[in-house]
Short mmCIF file of C-alpha atoms and ligand atoms in Angstrom, two decimals:
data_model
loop_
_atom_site.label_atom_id
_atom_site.label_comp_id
_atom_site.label_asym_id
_atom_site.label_seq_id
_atom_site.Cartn_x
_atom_site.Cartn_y
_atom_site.Cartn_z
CA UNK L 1 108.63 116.54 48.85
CA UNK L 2 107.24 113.59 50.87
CA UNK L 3 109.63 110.34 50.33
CA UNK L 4 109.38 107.09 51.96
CA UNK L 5 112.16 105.25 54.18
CA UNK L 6 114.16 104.42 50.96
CA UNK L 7 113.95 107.57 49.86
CA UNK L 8 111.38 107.04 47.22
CA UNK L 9 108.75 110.08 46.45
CA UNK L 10 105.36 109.27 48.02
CA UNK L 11 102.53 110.63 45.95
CA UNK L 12 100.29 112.44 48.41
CA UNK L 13 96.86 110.93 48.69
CA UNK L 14 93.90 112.65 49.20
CA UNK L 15 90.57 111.50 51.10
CA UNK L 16 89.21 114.23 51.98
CA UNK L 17 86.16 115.11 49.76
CA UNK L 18 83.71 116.34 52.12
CA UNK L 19 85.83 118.73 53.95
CA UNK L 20 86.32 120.49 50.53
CA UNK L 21 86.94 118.43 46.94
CA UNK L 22 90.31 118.84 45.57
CA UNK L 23 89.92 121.90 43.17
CA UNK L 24 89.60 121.28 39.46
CA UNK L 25 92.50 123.02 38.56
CA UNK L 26 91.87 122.32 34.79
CA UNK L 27 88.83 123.94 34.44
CA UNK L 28 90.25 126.73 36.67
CA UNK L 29 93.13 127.59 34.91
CA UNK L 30 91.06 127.44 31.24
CA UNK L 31 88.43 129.87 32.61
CA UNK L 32 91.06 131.91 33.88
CA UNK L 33 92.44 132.09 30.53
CA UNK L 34 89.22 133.26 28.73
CA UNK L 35 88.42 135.52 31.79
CA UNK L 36 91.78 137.69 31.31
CA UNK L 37 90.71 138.29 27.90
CA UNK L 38 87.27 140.08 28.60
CA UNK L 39 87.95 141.01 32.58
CA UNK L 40 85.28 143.51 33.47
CA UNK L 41 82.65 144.25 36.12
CA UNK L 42 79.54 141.81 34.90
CA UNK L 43 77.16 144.65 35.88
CA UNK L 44 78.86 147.66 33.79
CA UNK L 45 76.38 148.48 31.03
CA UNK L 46 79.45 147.85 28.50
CA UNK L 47 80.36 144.98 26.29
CA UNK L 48 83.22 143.07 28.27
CA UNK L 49 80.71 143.22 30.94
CA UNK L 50 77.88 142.17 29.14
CA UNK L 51 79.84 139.28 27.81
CA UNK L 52 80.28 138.38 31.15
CA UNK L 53 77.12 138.36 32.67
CA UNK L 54 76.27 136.38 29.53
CA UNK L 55 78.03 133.42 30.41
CA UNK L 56 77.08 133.56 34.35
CA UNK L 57 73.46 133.73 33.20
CA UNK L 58 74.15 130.91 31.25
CA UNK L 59 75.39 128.84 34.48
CA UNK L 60 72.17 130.18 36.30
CA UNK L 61 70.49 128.60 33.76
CA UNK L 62 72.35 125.23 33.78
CA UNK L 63 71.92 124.93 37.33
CA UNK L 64 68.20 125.83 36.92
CA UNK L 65 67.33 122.95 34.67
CA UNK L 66 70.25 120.69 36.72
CA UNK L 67 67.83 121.11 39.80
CA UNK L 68 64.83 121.58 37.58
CA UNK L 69 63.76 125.10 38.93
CA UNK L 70 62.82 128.44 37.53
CA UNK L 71 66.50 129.97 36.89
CA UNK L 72 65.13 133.41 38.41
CA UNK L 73 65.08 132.08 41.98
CA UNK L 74 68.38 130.57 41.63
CA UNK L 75 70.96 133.48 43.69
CA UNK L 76 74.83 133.15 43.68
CA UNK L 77 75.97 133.84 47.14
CA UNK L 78 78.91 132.43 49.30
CA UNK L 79 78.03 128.80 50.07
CA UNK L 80 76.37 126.89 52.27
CA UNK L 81 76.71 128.89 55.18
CA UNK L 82 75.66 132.18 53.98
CA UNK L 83 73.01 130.18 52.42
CA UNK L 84 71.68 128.31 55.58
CA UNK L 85 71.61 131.90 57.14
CA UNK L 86 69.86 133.69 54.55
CA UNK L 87 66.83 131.11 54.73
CA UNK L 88 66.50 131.59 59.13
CA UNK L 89 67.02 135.31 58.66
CA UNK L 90 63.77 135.40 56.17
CA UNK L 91 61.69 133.41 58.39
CA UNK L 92 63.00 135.53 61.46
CA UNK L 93 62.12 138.59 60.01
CA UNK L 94 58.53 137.44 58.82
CA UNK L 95 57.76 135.94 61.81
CA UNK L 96 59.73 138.10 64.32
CA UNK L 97 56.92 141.08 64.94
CA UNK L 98 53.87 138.35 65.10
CA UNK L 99 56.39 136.52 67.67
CA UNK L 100 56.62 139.96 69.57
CA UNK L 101 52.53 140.04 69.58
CA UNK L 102 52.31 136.45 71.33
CA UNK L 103 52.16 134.11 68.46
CA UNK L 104 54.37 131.24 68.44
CA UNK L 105 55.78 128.98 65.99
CA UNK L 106 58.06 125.74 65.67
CA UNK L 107 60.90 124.94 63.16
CA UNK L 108 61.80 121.21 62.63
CA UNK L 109 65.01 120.03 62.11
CA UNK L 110 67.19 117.28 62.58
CA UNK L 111 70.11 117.41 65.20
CA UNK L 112 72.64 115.68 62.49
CA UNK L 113 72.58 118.90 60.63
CA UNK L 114 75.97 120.82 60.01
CA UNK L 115 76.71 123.46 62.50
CA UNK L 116 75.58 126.17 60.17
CA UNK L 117 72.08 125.27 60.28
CA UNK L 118 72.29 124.01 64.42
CA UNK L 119 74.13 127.50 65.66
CA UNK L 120 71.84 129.80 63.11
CA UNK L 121 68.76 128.03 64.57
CA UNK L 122 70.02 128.41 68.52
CA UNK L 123 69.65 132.16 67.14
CA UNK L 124 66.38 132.17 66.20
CA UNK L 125 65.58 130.50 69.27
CA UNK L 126 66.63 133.30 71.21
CA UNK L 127 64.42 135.22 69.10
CA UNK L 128 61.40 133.05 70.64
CA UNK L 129 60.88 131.15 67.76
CA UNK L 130 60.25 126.87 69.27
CA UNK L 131 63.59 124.87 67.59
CA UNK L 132 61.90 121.32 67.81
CA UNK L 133 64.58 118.44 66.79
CA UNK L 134 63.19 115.18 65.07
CA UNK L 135 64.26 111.85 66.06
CA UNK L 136 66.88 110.13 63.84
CA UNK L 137 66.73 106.54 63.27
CA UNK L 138 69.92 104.25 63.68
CA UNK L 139 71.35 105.59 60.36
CA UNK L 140 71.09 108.88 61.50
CA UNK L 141 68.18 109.62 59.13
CA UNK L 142 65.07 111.47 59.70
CA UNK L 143 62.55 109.52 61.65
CA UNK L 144 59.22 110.12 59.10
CA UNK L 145 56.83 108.75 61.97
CA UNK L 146 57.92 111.13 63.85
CA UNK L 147 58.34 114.20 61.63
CA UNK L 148 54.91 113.55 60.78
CA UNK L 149 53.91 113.74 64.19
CA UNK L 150 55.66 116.85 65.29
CA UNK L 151 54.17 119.08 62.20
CA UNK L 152 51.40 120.75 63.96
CA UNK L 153 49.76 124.15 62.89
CA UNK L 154 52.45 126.05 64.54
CA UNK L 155 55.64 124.83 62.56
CA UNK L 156 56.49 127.34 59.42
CA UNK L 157 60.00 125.61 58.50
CA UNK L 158 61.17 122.64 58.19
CA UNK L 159 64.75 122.11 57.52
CA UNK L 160 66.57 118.76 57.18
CA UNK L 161 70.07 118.39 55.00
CA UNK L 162 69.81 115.78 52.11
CA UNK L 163 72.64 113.73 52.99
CA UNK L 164 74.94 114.09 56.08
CA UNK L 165 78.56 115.65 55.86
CA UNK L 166 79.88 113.12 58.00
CA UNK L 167 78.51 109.70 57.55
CA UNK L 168 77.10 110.33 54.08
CA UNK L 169 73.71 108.79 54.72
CA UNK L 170 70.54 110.54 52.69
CA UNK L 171 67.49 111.60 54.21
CA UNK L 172 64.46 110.68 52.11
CA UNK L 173 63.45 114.46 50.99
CA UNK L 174 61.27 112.98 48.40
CA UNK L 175 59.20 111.95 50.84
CA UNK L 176 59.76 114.37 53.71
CA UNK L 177 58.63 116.77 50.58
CA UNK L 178 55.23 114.97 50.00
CA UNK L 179 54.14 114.95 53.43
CA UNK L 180 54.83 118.85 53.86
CA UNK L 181 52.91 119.83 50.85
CA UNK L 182 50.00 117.33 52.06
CA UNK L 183 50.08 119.04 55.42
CA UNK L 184 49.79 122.14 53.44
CA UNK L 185 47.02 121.42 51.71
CA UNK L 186 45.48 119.66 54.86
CA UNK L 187 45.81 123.41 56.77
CA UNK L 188 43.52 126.14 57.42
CA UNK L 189 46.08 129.13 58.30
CA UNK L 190 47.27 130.82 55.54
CA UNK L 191 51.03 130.36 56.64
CA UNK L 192 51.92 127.30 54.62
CA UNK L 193 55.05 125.10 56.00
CA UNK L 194 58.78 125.80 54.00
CA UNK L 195 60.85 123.23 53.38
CA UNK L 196 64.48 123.54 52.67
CA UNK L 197 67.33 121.06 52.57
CA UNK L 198 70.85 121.69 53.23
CA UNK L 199 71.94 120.09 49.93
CA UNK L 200 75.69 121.42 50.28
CA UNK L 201 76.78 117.18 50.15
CA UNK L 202 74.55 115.87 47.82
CA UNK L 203 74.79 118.54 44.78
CA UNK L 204 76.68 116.96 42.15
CA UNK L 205 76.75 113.58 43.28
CA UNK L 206 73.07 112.91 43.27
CA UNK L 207 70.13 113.81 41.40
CA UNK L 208 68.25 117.23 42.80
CA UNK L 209 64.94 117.73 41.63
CA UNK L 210 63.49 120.86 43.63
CA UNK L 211 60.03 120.13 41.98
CA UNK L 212 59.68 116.51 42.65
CA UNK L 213 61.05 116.96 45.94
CA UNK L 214 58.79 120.49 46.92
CA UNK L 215 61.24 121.97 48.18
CA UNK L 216 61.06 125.91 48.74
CA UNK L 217 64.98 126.33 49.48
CA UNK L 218 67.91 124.52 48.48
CA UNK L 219 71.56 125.47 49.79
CA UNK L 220 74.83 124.29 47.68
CA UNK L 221 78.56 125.16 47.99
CA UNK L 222 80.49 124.75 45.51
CA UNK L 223 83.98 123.48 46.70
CA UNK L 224 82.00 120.71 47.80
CA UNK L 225 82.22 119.93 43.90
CA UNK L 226 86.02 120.77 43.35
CA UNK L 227 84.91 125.18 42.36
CA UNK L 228 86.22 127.69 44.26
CA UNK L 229 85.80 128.24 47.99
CA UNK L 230 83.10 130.60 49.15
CA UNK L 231 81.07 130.24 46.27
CA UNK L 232 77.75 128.62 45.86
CA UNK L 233 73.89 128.87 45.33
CA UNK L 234 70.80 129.57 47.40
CA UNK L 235 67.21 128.24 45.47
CA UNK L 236 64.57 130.43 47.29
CA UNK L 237 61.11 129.47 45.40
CA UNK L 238 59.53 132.58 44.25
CA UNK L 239 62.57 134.41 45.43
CA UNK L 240 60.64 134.34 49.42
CA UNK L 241 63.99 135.57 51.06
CA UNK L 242 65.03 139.52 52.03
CA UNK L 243 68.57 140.22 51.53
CA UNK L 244 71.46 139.92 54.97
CA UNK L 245 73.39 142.52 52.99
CA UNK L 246 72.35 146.10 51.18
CA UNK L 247 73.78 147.91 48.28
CA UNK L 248 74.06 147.54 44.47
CA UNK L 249 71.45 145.44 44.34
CA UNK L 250 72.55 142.74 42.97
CA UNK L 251 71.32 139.10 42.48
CA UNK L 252 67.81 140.92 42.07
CA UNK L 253 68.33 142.92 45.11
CA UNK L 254 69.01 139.23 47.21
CA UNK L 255 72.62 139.77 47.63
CA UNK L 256 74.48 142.96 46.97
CA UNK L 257 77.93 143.18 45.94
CA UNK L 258 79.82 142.05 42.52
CA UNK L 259 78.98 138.45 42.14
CA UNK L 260 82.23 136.43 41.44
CA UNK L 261 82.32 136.00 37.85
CA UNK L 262 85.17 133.24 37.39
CA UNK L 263 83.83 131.02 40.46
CA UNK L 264 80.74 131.11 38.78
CA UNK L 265 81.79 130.17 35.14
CA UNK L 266 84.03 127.52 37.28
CA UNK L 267 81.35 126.27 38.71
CA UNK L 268 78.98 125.90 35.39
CA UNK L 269 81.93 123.92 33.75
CA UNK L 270 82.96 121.61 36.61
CA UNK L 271 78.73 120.65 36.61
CA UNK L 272 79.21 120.04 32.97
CA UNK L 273 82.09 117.85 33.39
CA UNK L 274 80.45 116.14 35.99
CA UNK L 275 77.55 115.11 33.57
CA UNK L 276 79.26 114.45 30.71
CA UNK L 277 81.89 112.71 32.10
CA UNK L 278 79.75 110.68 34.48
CA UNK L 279 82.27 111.28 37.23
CA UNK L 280 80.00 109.48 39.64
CA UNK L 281 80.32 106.22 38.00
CA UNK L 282 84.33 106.22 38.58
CA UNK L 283 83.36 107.24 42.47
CA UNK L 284 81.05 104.22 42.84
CA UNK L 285 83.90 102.30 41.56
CA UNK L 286 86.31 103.42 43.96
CA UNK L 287 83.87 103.29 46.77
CA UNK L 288 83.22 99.96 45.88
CA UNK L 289 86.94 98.91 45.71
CA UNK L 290 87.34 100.19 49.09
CA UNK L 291 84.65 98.17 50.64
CA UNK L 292 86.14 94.99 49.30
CA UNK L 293 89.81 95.97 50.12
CA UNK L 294 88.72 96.47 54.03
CA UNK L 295 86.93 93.04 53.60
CA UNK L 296 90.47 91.49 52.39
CA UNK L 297 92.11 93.84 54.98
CA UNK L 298 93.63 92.29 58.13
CA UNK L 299 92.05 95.31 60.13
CA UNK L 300 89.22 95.00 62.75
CA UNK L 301 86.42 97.27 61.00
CA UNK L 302 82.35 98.53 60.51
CA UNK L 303 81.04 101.07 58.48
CA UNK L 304 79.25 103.24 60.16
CA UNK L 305 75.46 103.59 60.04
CA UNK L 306 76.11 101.68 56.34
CA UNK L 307 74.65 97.94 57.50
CA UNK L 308 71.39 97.35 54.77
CA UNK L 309 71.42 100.56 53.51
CA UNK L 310 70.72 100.48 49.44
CA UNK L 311 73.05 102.31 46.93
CA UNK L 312 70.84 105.02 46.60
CA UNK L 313 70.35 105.85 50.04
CA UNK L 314 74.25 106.90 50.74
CA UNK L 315 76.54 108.93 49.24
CA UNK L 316 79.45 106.69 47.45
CA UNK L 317 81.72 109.97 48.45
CA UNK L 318 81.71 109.46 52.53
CA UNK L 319 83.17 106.49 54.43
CA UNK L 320 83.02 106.80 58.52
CA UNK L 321 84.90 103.69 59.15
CA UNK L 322 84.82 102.48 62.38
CA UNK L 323 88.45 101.14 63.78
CA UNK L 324 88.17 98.95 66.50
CA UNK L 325 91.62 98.71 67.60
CA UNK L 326 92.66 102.62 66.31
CA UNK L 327 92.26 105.55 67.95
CA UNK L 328 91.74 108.78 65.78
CA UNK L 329 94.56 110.43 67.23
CA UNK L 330 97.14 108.31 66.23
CA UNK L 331 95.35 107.45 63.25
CA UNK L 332 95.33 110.54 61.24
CA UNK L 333 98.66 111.11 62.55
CA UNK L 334 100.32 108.80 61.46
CA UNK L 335 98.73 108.47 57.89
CA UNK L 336 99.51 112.38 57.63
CA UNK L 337 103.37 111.49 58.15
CA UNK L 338 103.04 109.29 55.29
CA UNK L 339 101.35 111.72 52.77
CA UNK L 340 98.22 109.88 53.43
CA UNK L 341 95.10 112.54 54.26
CA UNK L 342 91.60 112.27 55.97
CA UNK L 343 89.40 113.68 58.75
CA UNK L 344 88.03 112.01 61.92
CA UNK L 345 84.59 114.37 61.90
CA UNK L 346 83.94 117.20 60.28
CA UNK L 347 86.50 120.28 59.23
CA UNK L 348 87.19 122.08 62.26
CA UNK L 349 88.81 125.99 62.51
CA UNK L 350 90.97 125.41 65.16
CA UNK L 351 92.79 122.64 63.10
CA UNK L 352 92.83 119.97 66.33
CA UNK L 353 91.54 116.54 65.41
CA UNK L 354 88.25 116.53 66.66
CA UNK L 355 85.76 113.24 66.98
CA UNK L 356 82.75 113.21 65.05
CA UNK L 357 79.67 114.56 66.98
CA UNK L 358 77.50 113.13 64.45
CA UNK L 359 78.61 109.24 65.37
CA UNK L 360 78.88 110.29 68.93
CA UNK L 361 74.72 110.95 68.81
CA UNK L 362 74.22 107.95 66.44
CA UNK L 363 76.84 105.47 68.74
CA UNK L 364 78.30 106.74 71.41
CA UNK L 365 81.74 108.74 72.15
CA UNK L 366 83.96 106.20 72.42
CA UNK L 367 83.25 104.93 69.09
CA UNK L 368 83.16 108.33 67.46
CA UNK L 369 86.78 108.56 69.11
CA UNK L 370 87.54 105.54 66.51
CA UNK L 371 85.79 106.52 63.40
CA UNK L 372 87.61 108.01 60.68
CA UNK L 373 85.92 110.03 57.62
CA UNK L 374 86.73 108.79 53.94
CA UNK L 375 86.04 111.31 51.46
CA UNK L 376 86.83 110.33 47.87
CA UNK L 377 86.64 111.90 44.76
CA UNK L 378 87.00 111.38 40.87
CA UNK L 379 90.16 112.41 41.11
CA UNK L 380 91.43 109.52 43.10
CA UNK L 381 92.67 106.29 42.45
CA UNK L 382 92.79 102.65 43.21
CA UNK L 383 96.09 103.08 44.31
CA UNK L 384 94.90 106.07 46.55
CA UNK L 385 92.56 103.18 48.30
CA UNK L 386 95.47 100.25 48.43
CA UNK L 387 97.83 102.93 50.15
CA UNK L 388 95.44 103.94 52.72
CA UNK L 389 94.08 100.56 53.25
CA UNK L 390 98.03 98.89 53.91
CA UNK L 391 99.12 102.12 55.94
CA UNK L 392 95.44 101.23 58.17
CA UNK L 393 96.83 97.53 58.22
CA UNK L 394 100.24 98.70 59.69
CA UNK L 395 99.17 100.88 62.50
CA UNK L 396 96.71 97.60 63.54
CA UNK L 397 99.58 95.67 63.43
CA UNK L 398 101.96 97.68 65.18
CA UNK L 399 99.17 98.34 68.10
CA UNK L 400 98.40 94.82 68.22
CA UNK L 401 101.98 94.13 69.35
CA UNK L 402 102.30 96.99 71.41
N1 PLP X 501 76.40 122.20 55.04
C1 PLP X 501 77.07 121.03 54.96
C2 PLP X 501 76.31 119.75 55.01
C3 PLP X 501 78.46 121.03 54.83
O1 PLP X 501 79.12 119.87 54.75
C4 PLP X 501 79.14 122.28 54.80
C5 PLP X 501 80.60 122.34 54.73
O2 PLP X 501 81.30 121.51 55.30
C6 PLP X 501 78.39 123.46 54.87
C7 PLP X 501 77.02 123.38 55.00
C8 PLP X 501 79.04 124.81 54.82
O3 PLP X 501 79.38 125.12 53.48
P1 PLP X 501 80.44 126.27 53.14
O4 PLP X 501 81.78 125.73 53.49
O5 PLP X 501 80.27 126.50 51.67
O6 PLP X 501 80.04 127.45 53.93
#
């Protein structure tokens, strides 16, 4: 039990959202409860399995019309990374003999993606295939002039996340989606450009629309959403993927192995709750409250790559706050002693604090050094934001008369 100097129990806050979203322990426990009752393999011929391949077809379908897709290319897999992976290892093994006969071809991307999408992509450029990066514009966001002018007859894949993990800044994949399919029209090879969107950030918070947005792939994870860790979805339009792993044939042959049935169910009812209890709204509120606490704040402060963006074009989730007179270090230190915790960039395996690479190619590495990563979620509370925002105010203070 965390307590304070005077010995009073500190409630431990939590502001880490985009690392993973506290789990919905609710909902967990419930569909644990109606699990235990009919526990059986989903793909045994028998009733209790029936029953529960029932209700995960039902959250394929829910996340179809969530996303507005056919529910037969939706496929259940591990998250975003195996995801990401699946989509480079189909175009690698379309492309990989005409690659081996001479032929080349380009995939776009962005170089603010996670590292899922960067490190699978250095693989398929050791497979010969030409990894071309777009510029980003001071938000971090795609540059369209240039995407536009890198698409050339060569590129089959484009790939560009929907909103970034660490600054929470959208890229416009409505219209990154329009000019693909008009270049796709527009060509005379018969290989037509893919798009896909890491979407891993954005699923849940904001509106998805695979058709609007002509997308081919979408990748989504769903402890991003407070489900159950390695658990999410690949959308693969007209199911244009070949399976990483063999066996039982599962997921139509896509992804072998027993899908998990109660992350699954979890999953359908945290997306319901989501909806029905408009759990965004109370973010944006929260968001908002934090924003005019910092203003009120004594501490020396910018959002990062935030400065004239409009509501819809960030994610109310992710805060990089910039702290002029804080170092990283000392900051997420400190606020850990006091029960307080957040990330500097993005979740890291060796568990060291680690600067955000993202604001180091957007700023520069000194001020990635002082940015900290605010991840909030509908479970938190204005109190959650007044605690962080006088335990910030203290460690200014206490530097400033250092
Ligand atoms: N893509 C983005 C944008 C992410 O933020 C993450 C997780 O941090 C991933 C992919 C990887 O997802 P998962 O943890 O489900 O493999």
């Amino acid at each position: 039990m965390l307590e304070d100097k005077e010995g009073n129990v500190l409630k431990k806050v939590y502001l880490d959202s985009a690392s993973t979203y506290l789990k919905n322990w609710k909902i967990i426990k419930e569909v644990i409860g109606e699990l235990e009752e009919i526990d059986a393999n989903p793909h045994s011929n028998h009733t209790m399995g029936k029953t529960i391949k029932g209700k995960i077809e039902k959250v394929r379908k829910q996340i179809a019309e969530y996303i507005n897709c056919n529910y037969e290319d939706i496929f259940f897999v591990s998250g975003g990374t195996e995801g990401n992976n699946m989509v480079f290892n189909y175009i690698l093994n379309k492309y990989a003999s005409r690659i081996a006969n001479g032929e080349s071809f380009d995939i776009l991307t962005s170089n603010m993606e996670h590292e899922s999408v960067l490190s699978s992509l250095e693989r398929l450029k050791e497979s010969g295939f030409n990894i071309i990066y777009v510029d980003s514009d001071k938000y971090g966001r795609v540059d369209i002039e240039d995407l536009k002018k890198k698409l050339s007859s060569k590129t089959v894949l484009v790939s560009i996340m929907a909103a970034n993990n660490e600054t929470g800044v959208m890229n416009d994949i409505k219209k990154i989606g329009e000019i693909i399919s008009k270049y796709n029209k527009l060509r005379e090879t018969e290989d037509r450009v893919l798009f896909h969107s890491d979407c891993v950030q954005v699923f849940g918070k904001k509106k998805i629309d695979v058709e609007e947005m002509k997308l081919d792939y979408i990748t989504v994870s769903f402890h991003k959403i407070g489900g159950l860790n390695s658990s999410g979805i690949i959308y693969a339009r007209d199911k244009k993927m070949i399976p990483i792993l063999l066996g039982g044939n599962q997921e139509s042959g896509m992804k072998s192995g027993t899908v998990d049935a109660l992350a699954i169910i979890v999953a359908g009812r945290i997306l319901e709750d989501i909806v029905e209890n408009d759990i965004h709204s109370k973010v944006r509120e929260l968001r908002k409250y934090l924003e005019i606490k910092l203003k009120e704040s004594k501490i020396e402060y910018e959002i990062n790559c935030n400065d004239g963006l409009k509501e819809d074009e960030y994610l109310d989730e992710i805060a990089s706050i910039y702290l002029k007179n804080i170092d990283i270090q000392s900051a997420i230190t400190i606020l850990d002693a006091n029960g307080i915790y957040i990330s500097g960039g993005s979740a890291c395996s060796s568990g060291n604090i680690l600067h955000s690479k993202v604001i180091e190619k957007i700023y520069d590495e000194e001020r990635a050094k002082h940015s900290i990563r605010i991840g909030i979620g509908g479970y938190n509370t204005f109190e959650d934001i007044d605690r962080i925002i006088s335990s910030l105010e203290k460690i200014e203070e206490k530097r400033k008369n250092k």
